[in-house]
Amino acid sequence: MERKLLRSHDAKDSLDPRRWTALAILLTGAFLPPLDFFIVNVALPSIREDFQASASTMQLIISGYATTYAVMLITGGRLGDLYGRRNVFLAGMVAFAAASALCGFAWSPSVLITGRILQGFAAAIMAPQALASINAIFPEHEKSKALSFYALTFGVASMAGLFLGGALIALDVLGLGWRAIFLINLPVIAIAAPAALVMLRETRSEDARKLDMGGATLIAVALFALISPLIEGREQGWPIWSILMLSASLPLLLLFWRYEQRVGAAGGDPIVEPRLLQVTGLKRGLLSALFFYAFAAFWLTFSVYQQGGLGRTPFEAGVAILPAALGFVLGPFASGSILRVFGRYAAAAGMTLEAAGLFGTAALISFGAPEFLFVALFLIGAGQGIALPNLVKTVVQRVDPTRSGLASGLVNSMLQIGGALATALIGGLFFSILGSASDERSIGHAYSVAAVAIGLCLIIAGWLSAGLPSDKEVHR
């Protein structure tokens, strides 16, 4: 008993007194990457008009960022473990500011695409440090609350992108037009970076060595072969290069895994330790994250329904999604209570609620009652806000805190891969059903089928997360 009390006393003494202030800074780094993905979608018409750019160029502005971000997340998370999460977070933030400036002052489409690729690279370095640092600096009894704020930030960033892009262009701040959506990052980072230098406590792996460059290269190439055709292939009608790259992705992933096994067996420090995936429940949790982010296809399909089917402007479509935004805001605050009631089934409860909302939108549209969509949209947002922090917590906490950067990169990477797969497959299903039709009934039917498919993916994700052993079972 005396030893237990002594450990408890030591844990309290080791708590970072600035951890809640540090959280606000970390959440800035979590906010910017999704914001800069969604905000550009609203600005694309203005960018295209300014540069007289082609549709393929516009797609590269989106996919260049999304692909680089998804490909580099695992390496970005590992960099924090090795070289210090505060150091890497700051480096990523400064690089993100520089890339944003390049985008904001771009004088040609090729420069803008280059800036977006660099933004994605910087975001992949910066973003995993936020989640990894939360796992490292917060005690167990505060992690649920801190992760709720993380989920809230993720949701708010997605919603803010839909509104802020349109607002900045409409206001034409300093005559900048669409360039303001990139340049607005600079004052934010000018405040956040010095604050991070002062307020963030450095954490890293205790046995840090050097980056496994061979493994980093192989995983980046393998993920690029998987994700790039998923993002670009559907838009271009699945050309032969996309099929070849997808076919090569599995052999490349197997080659990466064999290489990591050899590095580990030789006493090296692999970027993804093979033994890490033997941690109880980790593979199941990562698979749950893959199915969970099938939700990414909702943004594509529901946007087409609103604008193509209901004839709403982008701004009106953004206003219509506000009930989901409200759910996103309230859901994370309820996640702690949900966790106390449902325990290990908390993430599954949130996913079930989210699936019910998606099924609800399909039913309301099918029965011709879109005026009641706000109820279903609120359920979708609340379910997402409840599920995300609980899923992330149950996955990341399975890994030793010294490897939390890698765990963060793995979780985020699985979310991004899941989103890319869903957008390609469920998005492809949506457009296949729709065909050449453009009337409200046809678009509504195509959306309803897609919404049911997304909901089923969430049910699978919930089933996978419900099967995860509890903390006590893992650490017993």
Short mmCIF file of C-alpha atoms in Angstrom, two decimals:
data_model
loop_
_atom_site.label_atom_id
_atom_site.label_comp_id
_atom_site.label_asym_id
_atom_site.label_seq_id
_atom_site.Cartn_x
_atom_site.Cartn_y
_atom_site.Cartn_z
CA MET A 1 0.00 0.00 0.00
CA GLU A 2 2.85 2.37 0.88
CA ARG A 3 4.45 1.80 -2.55
CA LYS A 4 1.13 2.44 -4.30
CA LEU A 5 0.65 5.71 -2.43
CA LEU A 6 4.24 6.73 -3.24
CA ARG A 7 3.69 6.05 -6.98
CA SER A 8 0.49 8.10 -6.89
CA HIS A 9 2.31 10.97 -5.18
CA ASP A 10 5.15 10.84 -7.75
CA ALA A 11 2.64 10.85 -10.63
CA LYS A 12 1.00 14.00 -9.28
CA ASP A 13 4.37 15.69 -8.85
CA SER A 14 5.32 14.85 -12.43
CA LEU A 15 2.16 16.39 -13.91
CA ASP A 16 2.86 19.33 -16.20
CA PRO A 17 1.13 22.35 -14.56
CA ARG A 18 0.89 24.03 -17.98
CA ARG A 19 -0.70 21.05 -19.73
CA TRP A 20 -4.09 22.69 -20.35
CA THR A 21 -2.48 25.80 -21.83
CA ALA A 22 -0.24 23.53 -23.87
CA LEU A 23 -3.35 21.72 -25.09
CA ALA A 24 -4.69 24.93 -26.67
CA ILE A 25 -1.42 25.27 -28.63
CA LEU A 26 -1.40 21.61 -29.66
CA LEU A 27 -4.98 21.92 -30.88
CA THR A 28 -3.90 24.74 -33.17
CA GLY A 29 -1.63 22.21 -34.87
CA ALA A 30 -4.52 19.74 -35.05
CA PHE A 31 -6.89 22.43 -36.41
CA LEU A 32 -4.88 23.71 -39.37
CA PRO A 33 -4.44 20.51 -41.47
CA PRO A 34 -8.17 19.63 -41.83
CA LEU A 35 -9.05 23.31 -42.16
CA ASP A 36 -6.71 23.72 -45.11
CA PHE A 37 -8.15 20.65 -46.78
CA PHE A 38 -11.79 21.81 -46.62
CA ILE A 39 -11.25 25.53 -47.07
CA VAL A 40 -9.70 25.10 -50.52
CA ASN A 41 -12.76 23.28 -51.89
CA VAL A 42 -14.82 26.44 -51.50
CA ALA A 43 -12.15 28.60 -53.19
CA LEU A 44 -11.57 26.38 -56.26
CA PRO A 45 -13.91 28.32 -58.60
CA SER A 46 -12.10 31.59 -57.78
CA ILE A 47 -8.67 29.99 -58.22
CA ARG A 48 -9.70 28.46 -61.54
CA GLU A 49 -11.01 31.80 -62.83
CA ASP A 50 -7.88 33.68 -61.74
CA PHE A 51 -5.42 31.24 -63.33
CA GLN A 52 -7.67 30.03 -66.18
CA ALA A 53 -6.63 26.58 -65.01
CA SER A 54 -7.88 23.18 -66.20
CA ALA A 55 -10.02 20.78 -64.18
CA SER A 56 -7.02 18.42 -63.79
CA THR A 57 -4.97 21.26 -62.33
CA MET A 58 -7.75 21.97 -59.82
CA GLN A 59 -7.79 18.31 -58.84
CA LEU A 60 -4.02 18.39 -58.23
CA ILE A 61 -4.46 21.34 -55.86
CA ILE A 62 -6.67 19.09 -53.74
CA SER A 63 -4.97 15.72 -54.25
CA GLY A 64 -1.39 17.04 -53.93
CA TYR A 65 -2.13 18.09 -50.35
CA ALA A 66 -4.28 15.07 -49.41
CA THR A 67 -1.88 12.47 -50.83
CA THR A 68 1.29 13.93 -49.30
CA TYR A 69 -0.43 14.34 -45.94
CA ALA A 70 -1.67 10.74 -45.84
CA VAL A 71 1.61 9.27 -47.12
CA MET A 72 3.86 11.03 -44.60
CA LEU A 73 1.81 10.71 -41.38
CA ILE A 74 3.52 7.55 -40.09
CA THR A 75 6.98 9.02 -40.69
CA GLY A 76 5.87 12.32 -39.13
CA GLY A 77 4.71 10.58 -35.99
CA ARG A 78 7.94 8.61 -35.70
CA LEU A 79 10.03 11.78 -36.08
CA GLY A 80 8.42 13.15 -32.93
CA ASP A 81 9.26 10.01 -30.98
CA LEU A 82 12.90 10.20 -32.07
CA TYR A 83 13.74 13.90 -32.07
CA GLY A 84 11.28 15.36 -29.58
CA ARG A 85 7.60 16.11 -30.16
CA ARG A 86 7.88 19.80 -29.33
CA ASN A 87 10.84 20.25 -31.68
CA VAL A 88 9.12 18.42 -34.54
CA PHE A 89 5.80 20.19 -33.87
CA LEU A 90 7.54 23.56 -34.13
CA ALA A 91 9.42 22.53 -37.28
CA GLY A 92 6.19 21.38 -38.87
CA MET A 93 4.37 24.54 -37.88
CA VAL A 94 7.07 26.83 -39.31
CA ALA A 95 7.19 24.75 -42.51
CA PHE A 96 3.39 24.93 -42.75
CA ALA A 97 3.58 28.73 -42.50
CA ALA A 98 6.22 28.90 -45.24
CA ALA A 99 4.18 26.60 -47.52
CA SER A 100 1.05 28.65 -46.83
CA ALA A 101 2.91 31.82 -47.82
CA LEU A 102 4.03 30.15 -51.05
CA CYS A 103 0.40 29.19 -51.79
CA GLY A 104 -0.85 32.67 -50.90
CA PHE A 105 1.63 34.44 -53.15
CA ALA A 106 1.62 31.78 -55.93
CA TRP A 107 2.06 33.35 -59.37
CA SER A 108 1.12 30.25 -61.37
CA PRO A 109 -0.85 27.00 -60.94
CA SER A 110 2.38 24.95 -60.78
CA VAL A 111 3.67 27.08 -57.89
CA LEU A 112 0.34 26.68 -56.08
CA ILE A 113 0.44 22.90 -56.54
CA THR A 114 4.02 22.84 -55.22
CA GLY A 115 2.94 24.89 -52.21
CA ARG A 116 0.07 22.50 -51.53
CA ILE A 117 2.37 19.47 -51.65
CA LEU A 118 4.71 21.20 -49.19
CA GLN A 119 1.72 22.09 -47.01
CA GLY A 120 0.73 18.41 -46.91
CA PHE A 121 4.27 17.41 -45.97
CA ALA A 122 4.43 20.00 -43.18
CA ALA A 123 0.96 19.06 -41.92
CA ALA A 124 2.00 15.39 -41.69
CA ILE A 125 4.97 16.39 -39.54
CA MET A 126 2.95 18.74 -37.31
CA ALA A 127 -0.39 16.94 -36.82
CA PRO A 128 0.73 13.64 -35.18
CA GLN A 129 2.63 15.54 -32.48
CA ALA A 130 -0.61 17.00 -31.14
CA LEU A 131 -2.20 13.62 -30.45
CA ALA A 132 1.08 12.06 -29.29
CA SER A 133 1.77 14.93 -26.88
CA ILE A 134 -1.74 14.69 -25.42
CA ASN A 135 -1.10 11.01 -24.74
CA ALA A 136 2.29 11.82 -23.17
CA ILE A 137 1.52 14.85 -20.96
CA PHE A 138 -1.96 14.08 -19.63
CA PRO A 139 -2.61 11.58 -16.84
CA GLU A 140 -5.03 8.73 -17.50
CA HIS A 141 -7.99 10.36 -15.72
CA GLU A 142 -7.71 13.51 -17.86
CA LYS A 143 -7.09 11.94 -21.26
CA SER A 144 -10.76 11.48 -22.13
CA LYS A 145 -11.45 15.16 -21.56
CA ALA A 146 -8.35 16.27 -23.49
CA LEU A 147 -9.20 13.93 -26.39
CA SER A 148 -12.74 15.30 -26.41
CA PHE A 149 -11.29 18.72 -27.13
CA TYR A 150 -9.15 17.10 -29.84
CA ALA A 151 -12.24 15.61 -31.50
CA LEU A 152 -14.07 18.92 -31.16
CA THR A 153 -11.18 20.69 -32.86
CA PHE A 154 -11.17 18.18 -35.71
CA GLY A 155 -14.91 18.61 -36.25
CA VAL A 156 -14.87 22.40 -35.96
CA ALA A 157 -11.97 22.62 -38.45
CA SER A 158 -13.95 20.62 -41.00
CA MET A 159 -16.98 22.86 -40.58
CA ALA A 160 -14.98 26.08 -40.38
CA GLY A 161 -13.37 25.31 -43.72
CA LEU A 162 -16.79 25.31 -45.40
CA PHE A 163 -17.67 28.75 -44.00
CA LEU A 164 -14.36 30.53 -43.68
CA GLY A 165 -13.36 29.96 -47.29
CA GLY A 166 -16.56 31.51 -48.60
CA ALA A 167 -16.47 34.34 -46.07
CA LEU A 168 -12.87 35.35 -46.80
CA ILE A 169 -13.49 35.38 -50.54
CA ALA A 170 -16.73 37.32 -50.16
CA LEU A 171 -15.10 39.91 -47.89
CA ASP A 172 -12.08 40.16 -50.23
CA VAL A 173 -9.78 41.04 -47.32
CA LEU A 174 -7.16 43.60 -48.47
CA GLY A 175 -8.09 42.73 -52.04
CA LEU A 176 -6.45 39.30 -51.64
CA GLY A 177 -9.43 37.26 -52.87
CA TRP A 178 -8.79 33.50 -52.62
CA ARG A 179 -5.21 34.08 -51.46
CA ALA A 180 -6.51 35.05 -48.02
CA ILE A 181 -7.48 31.43 -47.29
CA PHE A 182 -3.78 30.54 -47.20
CA LEU A 183 -2.34 33.75 -45.78
CA ILE A 184 -4.67 33.65 -42.77
CA ASN A 185 -2.47 30.80 -41.45
CA LEU A 186 0.46 33.17 -41.00
CA PRO A 187 -0.82 35.33 -38.09
CA VAL A 188 -2.19 32.20 -36.40
CA ILE A 189 1.21 30.47 -36.54
CA ALA A 190 3.02 33.71 -35.63
CA ILE A 191 1.21 33.53 -32.29
CA ALA A 192 1.15 29.76 -31.80
CA ALA A 193 4.80 28.96 -32.60
CA PRO A 194 6.42 31.21 -29.93
CA ALA A 195 3.79 30.06 -27.44
CA ALA A 196 4.68 26.44 -28.23
CA LEU A 197 8.36 27.17 -27.64
CA VAL A 198 7.56 28.48 -24.15
CA MET A 199 4.61 26.37 -23.02
CA LEU A 200 5.16 22.89 -24.48
CA ARG A 201 7.15 20.34 -22.50
CA GLU A 202 9.49 18.22 -24.60
CA THR A 203 8.67 14.51 -24.74
CA ARG A 204 10.29 11.77 -26.78
CA SER A 205 11.13 8.08 -26.81
CA GLU A 206 13.62 7.20 -24.09
CA ASP A 207 15.58 4.87 -26.38
CA ALA A 208 15.55 7.20 -29.39
CA ARG A 209 18.15 6.41 -32.01
CA LYS A 210 17.94 7.51 -35.65
CA LEU A 211 15.27 7.49 -38.31
CA ASP A 212 14.98 4.30 -40.34
CA MET A 213 15.37 6.00 -43.75
CA GLY A 214 14.93 2.76 -45.71
CA GLY A 215 11.67 2.00 -43.91
CA ALA A 216 10.48 5.61 -44.22
CA THR A 217 11.10 5.55 -47.97
CA LEU A 218 9.42 2.19 -48.50
CA ILE A 219 6.28 3.04 -46.49
CA ALA A 220 5.97 6.39 -48.28
CA VAL A 221 6.26 4.74 -51.72
CA ALA A 222 3.82 1.95 -50.76
CA LEU A 223 1.22 4.38 -49.39
CA PHE A 224 1.65 6.65 -52.40
CA ALA A 225 0.96 3.67 -54.69
CA LEU A 226 -2.21 2.96 -52.71
CA ILE A 227 -3.58 6.44 -51.99
CA SER A 228 -2.73 8.42 -55.11
CA PRO A 229 -4.83 6.30 -57.49
CA LEU A 230 -7.68 6.19 -54.98
CA ILE A 231 -7.80 9.99 -54.94
CA GLU A 232 -7.05 10.61 -58.62
CA GLY A 233 -8.32 7.43 -60.27
CA ARG A 234 -12.07 7.98 -59.98
CA GLU A 235 -11.81 11.56 -61.19
CA GLN A 236 -9.95 10.40 -64.32
CA GLY A 237 -12.04 7.33 -65.08
CA TRP A 238 -9.56 4.77 -63.66
CA PRO A 239 -6.77 5.06 -66.25
CA ILE A 240 -4.26 2.20 -66.62
CA TRP A 241 -1.64 3.91 -64.43
CA SER A 242 -4.06 3.94 -61.48
CA ILE A 243 -4.76 0.21 -61.82
CA LEU A 244 -1.04 -0.57 -62.07
CA MET A 245 -0.24 1.51 -58.98
CA LEU A 246 -3.01 -0.14 -56.96
CA SER A 247 -1.73 -3.55 -58.05
CA ALA A 248 1.79 -2.61 -56.91
CA SER A 249 0.73 -1.28 -53.50
CA LEU A 250 0.27 -4.67 -51.78
CA PRO A 251 3.67 -6.08 -52.90
CA LEU A 252 5.28 -2.81 -51.81
CA LEU A 253 3.63 -3.01 -48.38
CA LEU A 254 4.83 -6.61 -48.02
CA LEU A 255 8.34 -5.55 -49.05
CA PHE A 256 8.23 -2.80 -46.43
CA TRP A 257 7.14 -5.26 -43.75
CA ARG A 258 9.89 -7.75 -44.61
CA TYR A 259 12.45 -4.93 -44.53
CA GLU A 260 11.25 -3.80 -41.09
CA GLN A 261 11.50 -7.36 -39.78
CA ARG A 262 15.12 -7.55 -41.00
CA VAL A 263 15.97 -4.18 -39.42
CA GLY A 264 14.46 -5.29 -36.10
CA ALA A 265 16.20 -8.66 -36.19
CA ALA A 266 19.55 -6.91 -36.80
CA GLY A 267 19.07 -4.82 -33.65
CA GLY A 268 18.09 -1.64 -35.53
CA ASP A 269 15.23 0.76 -34.85
CA PRO A 270 12.53 0.15 -37.53
CA ILE A 271 10.08 2.94 -38.29
CA VAL A 272 7.21 0.54 -37.51
CA GLU A 273 8.31 -2.14 -35.06
CA PRO A 274 6.81 -5.50 -36.10
CA ARG A 275 6.26 -6.39 -32.46
CA LEU A 276 4.14 -3.24 -32.04
CA LEU A 277 1.33 -4.80 -34.05
CA GLN A 278 1.35 -7.73 -31.63
CA VAL A 279 0.04 -5.42 -28.91
CA THR A 280 -3.35 -6.75 -27.82
CA GLY A 281 -6.16 -5.18 -29.83
CA LEU A 282 -4.01 -2.74 -31.82
CA LYS A 283 -4.64 -4.30 -35.25
CA ARG A 284 -8.37 -4.50 -34.52
CA GLY A 285 -8.41 -0.87 -33.39
CA LEU A 286 -6.59 0.31 -36.53
CA LEU A 287 -9.02 -1.67 -38.71
CA SER A 288 -11.88 0.01 -36.85
CA ALA A 289 -10.35 3.41 -37.66
CA LEU A 290 -10.15 2.39 -41.34
CA PHE A 291 -13.90 1.62 -41.52
CA PHE A 292 -14.81 4.54 -39.26
CA TYR A 293 -13.56 7.18 -41.68
CA ALA A 294 -15.75 5.91 -44.50
CA PHE A 295 -17.63 8.96 -43.24
CA ALA A 296 -15.38 11.06 -45.47
CA ALA A 297 -17.58 10.03 -48.43
CA PHE A 298 -20.52 11.79 -46.74
CA TRP A 299 -19.03 15.23 -47.45
CA LEU A 300 -18.78 14.51 -51.17
CA THR A 301 -22.18 12.88 -51.66
CA PHE A 302 -24.22 15.16 -49.40
CA SER A 303 -22.65 18.24 -50.97
CA VAL A 304 -23.66 17.04 -54.45
CA TYR A 305 -27.20 16.34 -53.19
CA GLN A 306 -27.57 19.79 -51.67
CA GLN A 307 -26.14 21.77 -54.55
CA GLY A 308 -27.20 19.55 -57.46
CA GLY A 309 -30.45 18.16 -56.06
CA LEU A 310 -31.77 21.00 -53.92
CA GLY A 311 -30.13 23.79 -55.95
CA ARG A 312 -28.40 25.41 -52.98
CA THR A 313 -25.38 27.68 -53.28
CA PRO A 314 -22.15 26.61 -51.50
CA PHE A 315 -22.93 29.08 -48.72
CA GLU A 316 -26.51 27.78 -48.32
CA ALA A 317 -25.15 24.23 -48.29
CA GLY A 318 -22.78 25.28 -45.51
CA VAL A 319 -25.65 26.76 -43.49
CA ALA A 320 -27.70 23.57 -43.97
CA ILE A 321 -24.93 21.48 -42.40
CA LEU A 322 -24.96 23.57 -39.18
CA PRO A 323 -26.97 20.95 -37.21
CA ALA A 324 -24.12 18.50 -37.78
CA ALA A 325 -21.67 21.18 -36.65
CA LEU A 326 -23.70 21.63 -33.45
CA GLY A 327 -23.56 17.88 -32.90
CA PHE A 328 -19.79 17.95 -33.47
CA VAL A 329 -19.48 20.60 -30.77
CA LEU A 330 -21.73 18.92 -28.20
CA GLY A 331 -20.73 15.31 -28.87
CA PRO A 332 -17.17 15.51 -27.51
CA PHE A 333 -18.40 17.10 -24.29
CA ALA A 334 -20.75 14.14 -23.80
CA SER A 335 -18.06 11.57 -24.59
CA GLY A 336 -16.80 11.47 -20.99
CA SER A 337 -20.29 10.64 -19.69
CA ILE A 338 -20.78 8.14 -22.50
CA LEU A 339 -17.49 6.49 -21.52
CA ARG A 340 -18.61 6.18 -17.88
CA VAL A 341 -21.92 4.60 -18.93
CA PHE A 342 -20.79 2.40 -21.83
CA GLY A 343 -17.14 1.80 -20.89
CA ARG A 344 -15.29 -0.05 -23.65
CA TYR A 345 -18.39 0.27 -25.87
CA ALA A 346 -18.35 4.10 -25.88
CA ALA A 347 -16.84 4.40 -29.37
CA ALA A 348 -19.30 1.82 -30.70
CA ALA A 349 -22.19 3.77 -29.16
CA GLY A 350 -21.08 6.93 -30.97
CA MET A 351 -20.68 5.09 -34.28
CA THR A 352 -24.14 3.53 -33.89
CA LEU A 353 -25.64 6.98 -33.32
CA GLU A 354 -23.77 8.29 -36.38
CA ALA A 355 -25.00 5.38 -38.50
CA ALA A 356 -28.57 6.00 -37.31
CA GLY A 357 -28.23 9.62 -38.47
CA LEU A 358 -27.01 8.49 -41.90
CA PHE A 359 -29.83 5.98 -42.25
CA GLY A 360 -32.17 8.79 -41.16
CA THR A 361 -30.98 11.10 -43.95
CA ALA A 362 -31.52 8.31 -46.49
CA ALA A 363 -35.06 7.67 -45.21
CA LEU A 364 -36.03 11.36 -45.10
CA ILE A 365 -34.77 11.98 -48.63
CA SER A 366 -36.40 8.80 -49.95
CA PHE A 367 -39.75 9.80 -48.44
CA GLY A 368 -39.46 13.36 -49.75
CA ALA A 369 -39.04 15.13 -46.40
CA PRO A 370 -35.65 16.94 -46.66
CA GLU A 371 -36.95 19.74 -44.41
CA PHE A 372 -36.42 17.41 -41.41
CA LEU A 373 -32.83 16.55 -42.27
CA PHE A 374 -31.56 18.76 -39.44
CA VAL A 375 -32.51 16.08 -36.88
CA ALA A 376 -30.55 13.34 -38.64
CA LEU A 377 -27.63 15.69 -39.29
CA PHE A 378 -27.42 16.49 -35.58
CA LEU A 379 -27.24 12.76 -34.79
CA ILE A 380 -24.45 12.34 -37.34
CA GLY A 381 -22.40 15.17 -35.81
CA ALA A 382 -23.01 14.06 -32.22
CA GLY A 383 -22.11 10.45 -33.04
CA GLN A 384 -18.89 11.50 -34.74
CA GLY A 385 -18.00 13.74 -31.80
CA ILE A 386 -18.55 10.90 -29.33
CA ALA A 387 -16.88 8.15 -31.35
CA LEU A 388 -13.68 9.89 -32.45
CA PRO A 389 -12.08 10.67 -29.04
CA ASN A 390 -13.06 7.31 -27.59
CA LEU A 391 -11.75 5.38 -30.60
CA VAL A 392 -8.48 7.31 -30.65
CA LYS A 393 -8.02 6.83 -26.91
CA THR A 394 -8.65 3.09 -27.02
CA VAL A 395 -6.12 2.66 -29.84
CA VAL A 396 -3.33 5.05 -28.80
CA GLN A 397 -3.29 4.08 -25.12
CA ARG A 398 -2.44 0.48 -26.07
CA VAL A 399 1.04 1.60 -27.07
CA ASP A 400 3.78 2.62 -24.66
CA PRO A 401 3.83 6.46 -24.34
CA THR A 402 7.37 6.48 -25.77
CA ARG A 403 5.83 5.25 -29.05
CA SER A 404 2.78 7.50 -28.95
CA GLY A 405 4.01 9.50 -31.95
CA LEU A 406 4.12 6.36 -34.07
CA ALA A 407 0.71 5.28 -32.74
CA SER A 408 -0.68 8.71 -33.57
CA GLY A 409 0.73 8.51 -37.09
CA LEU A 410 -0.73 5.03 -37.56
CA VAL A 411 -4.21 6.08 -36.40
CA ASN A 412 -4.23 9.23 -38.51
CA SER A 413 -2.87 7.34 -41.50
CA MET A 414 -5.60 4.69 -41.21
CA LEU A 415 -8.22 7.44 -41.02
CA GLN A 416 -6.83 9.07 -44.17
CA ILE A 417 -6.60 5.75 -46.04
CA GLY A 418 -10.15 4.91 -44.96
CA GLY A 419 -11.33 8.30 -46.20
CA ALA A 420 -9.58 7.86 -49.54
CA LEU A 421 -10.98 4.33 -49.99
CA ALA A 422 -14.50 5.43 -49.11
CA THR A 423 -14.39 8.46 -51.38
CA ALA A 424 -13.19 6.28 -54.26
CA LEU A 425 -15.49 3.27 -53.69
CA ILE A 426 -18.64 4.82 -52.19
CA GLY A 427 -18.18 7.96 -54.28
CA GLY A 428 -17.84 5.72 -57.33
CA LEU A 429 -21.03 3.88 -56.32
CA PHE A 430 -22.84 7.21 -55.96
CA PHE A 431 -21.83 8.45 -59.41
CA SER A 432 -22.50 5.06 -61.03
CA ILE A 433 -26.07 5.04 -59.72
CA LEU A 434 -26.54 8.69 -60.66
CA GLY A 435 -25.24 8.28 -64.22
CA SER A 436 -26.13 11.25 -66.39
CA ALA A 437 -29.25 12.18 -64.39
CA SER A 438 -29.37 15.58 -62.71
CA ASP A 439 -32.85 15.80 -61.17
CA GLU A 440 -33.48 15.93 -57.43
CA ARG A 441 -35.09 12.48 -57.23
CA SER A 442 -32.17 10.72 -58.97
CA ILE A 443 -29.51 12.54 -56.93
CA GLY A 444 -31.48 11.85 -53.75
CA HIS A 445 -31.68 8.14 -54.58
CA ALA A 446 -27.94 7.95 -55.32
CA TYR A 447 -27.16 9.77 -52.05
CA SER A 448 -29.46 7.48 -50.05
CA VAL A 449 -27.66 4.35 -51.31
CA ALA A 450 -24.29 5.95 -50.51
CA ALA A 451 -25.49 6.99 -47.02
CA VAL A 452 -26.58 3.42 -46.25
CA ALA A 453 -23.17 2.13 -47.43
CA ILE A 454 -21.39 4.63 -45.16
CA GLY A 455 -23.66 3.69 -42.26
CA LEU A 456 -22.88 -0.01 -42.74
CA CYS A 457 -19.14 0.78 -42.63
CA LEU A 458 -19.72 2.57 -39.32
CA ILE A 459 -21.61 -0.44 -37.96
CA ILE A 460 -18.60 -2.63 -38.87
CA ALA A 461 -16.25 -0.10 -37.22
CA GLY A 462 -18.44 -0.12 -34.10
CA TRP A 463 -18.42 -3.92 -33.98
CA LEU A 464 -14.62 -3.96 -34.28
CA SER A 465 -14.17 -1.34 -31.55
CA ALA A 466 -16.64 -3.13 -29.25
CA GLY A 467 -14.44 -6.23 -29.46
CA LEU A 468 -11.37 -4.40 -28.17
CA PRO A 469 -10.25 -5.56 -24.71
CA SER A 470 -10.48 -3.05 -21.88
CA ASP A 471 -7.49 -1.19 -20.44
CA LYS A 472 -7.34 -3.57 -17.49
CA GLU A 473 -7.31 -6.61 -19.77
CA VAL A 474 -4.53 -5.09 -21.92
CA HIS A 475 -2.24 -4.16 -19.04
CA ARG A 476 -3.00 -7.12 -16.82
#
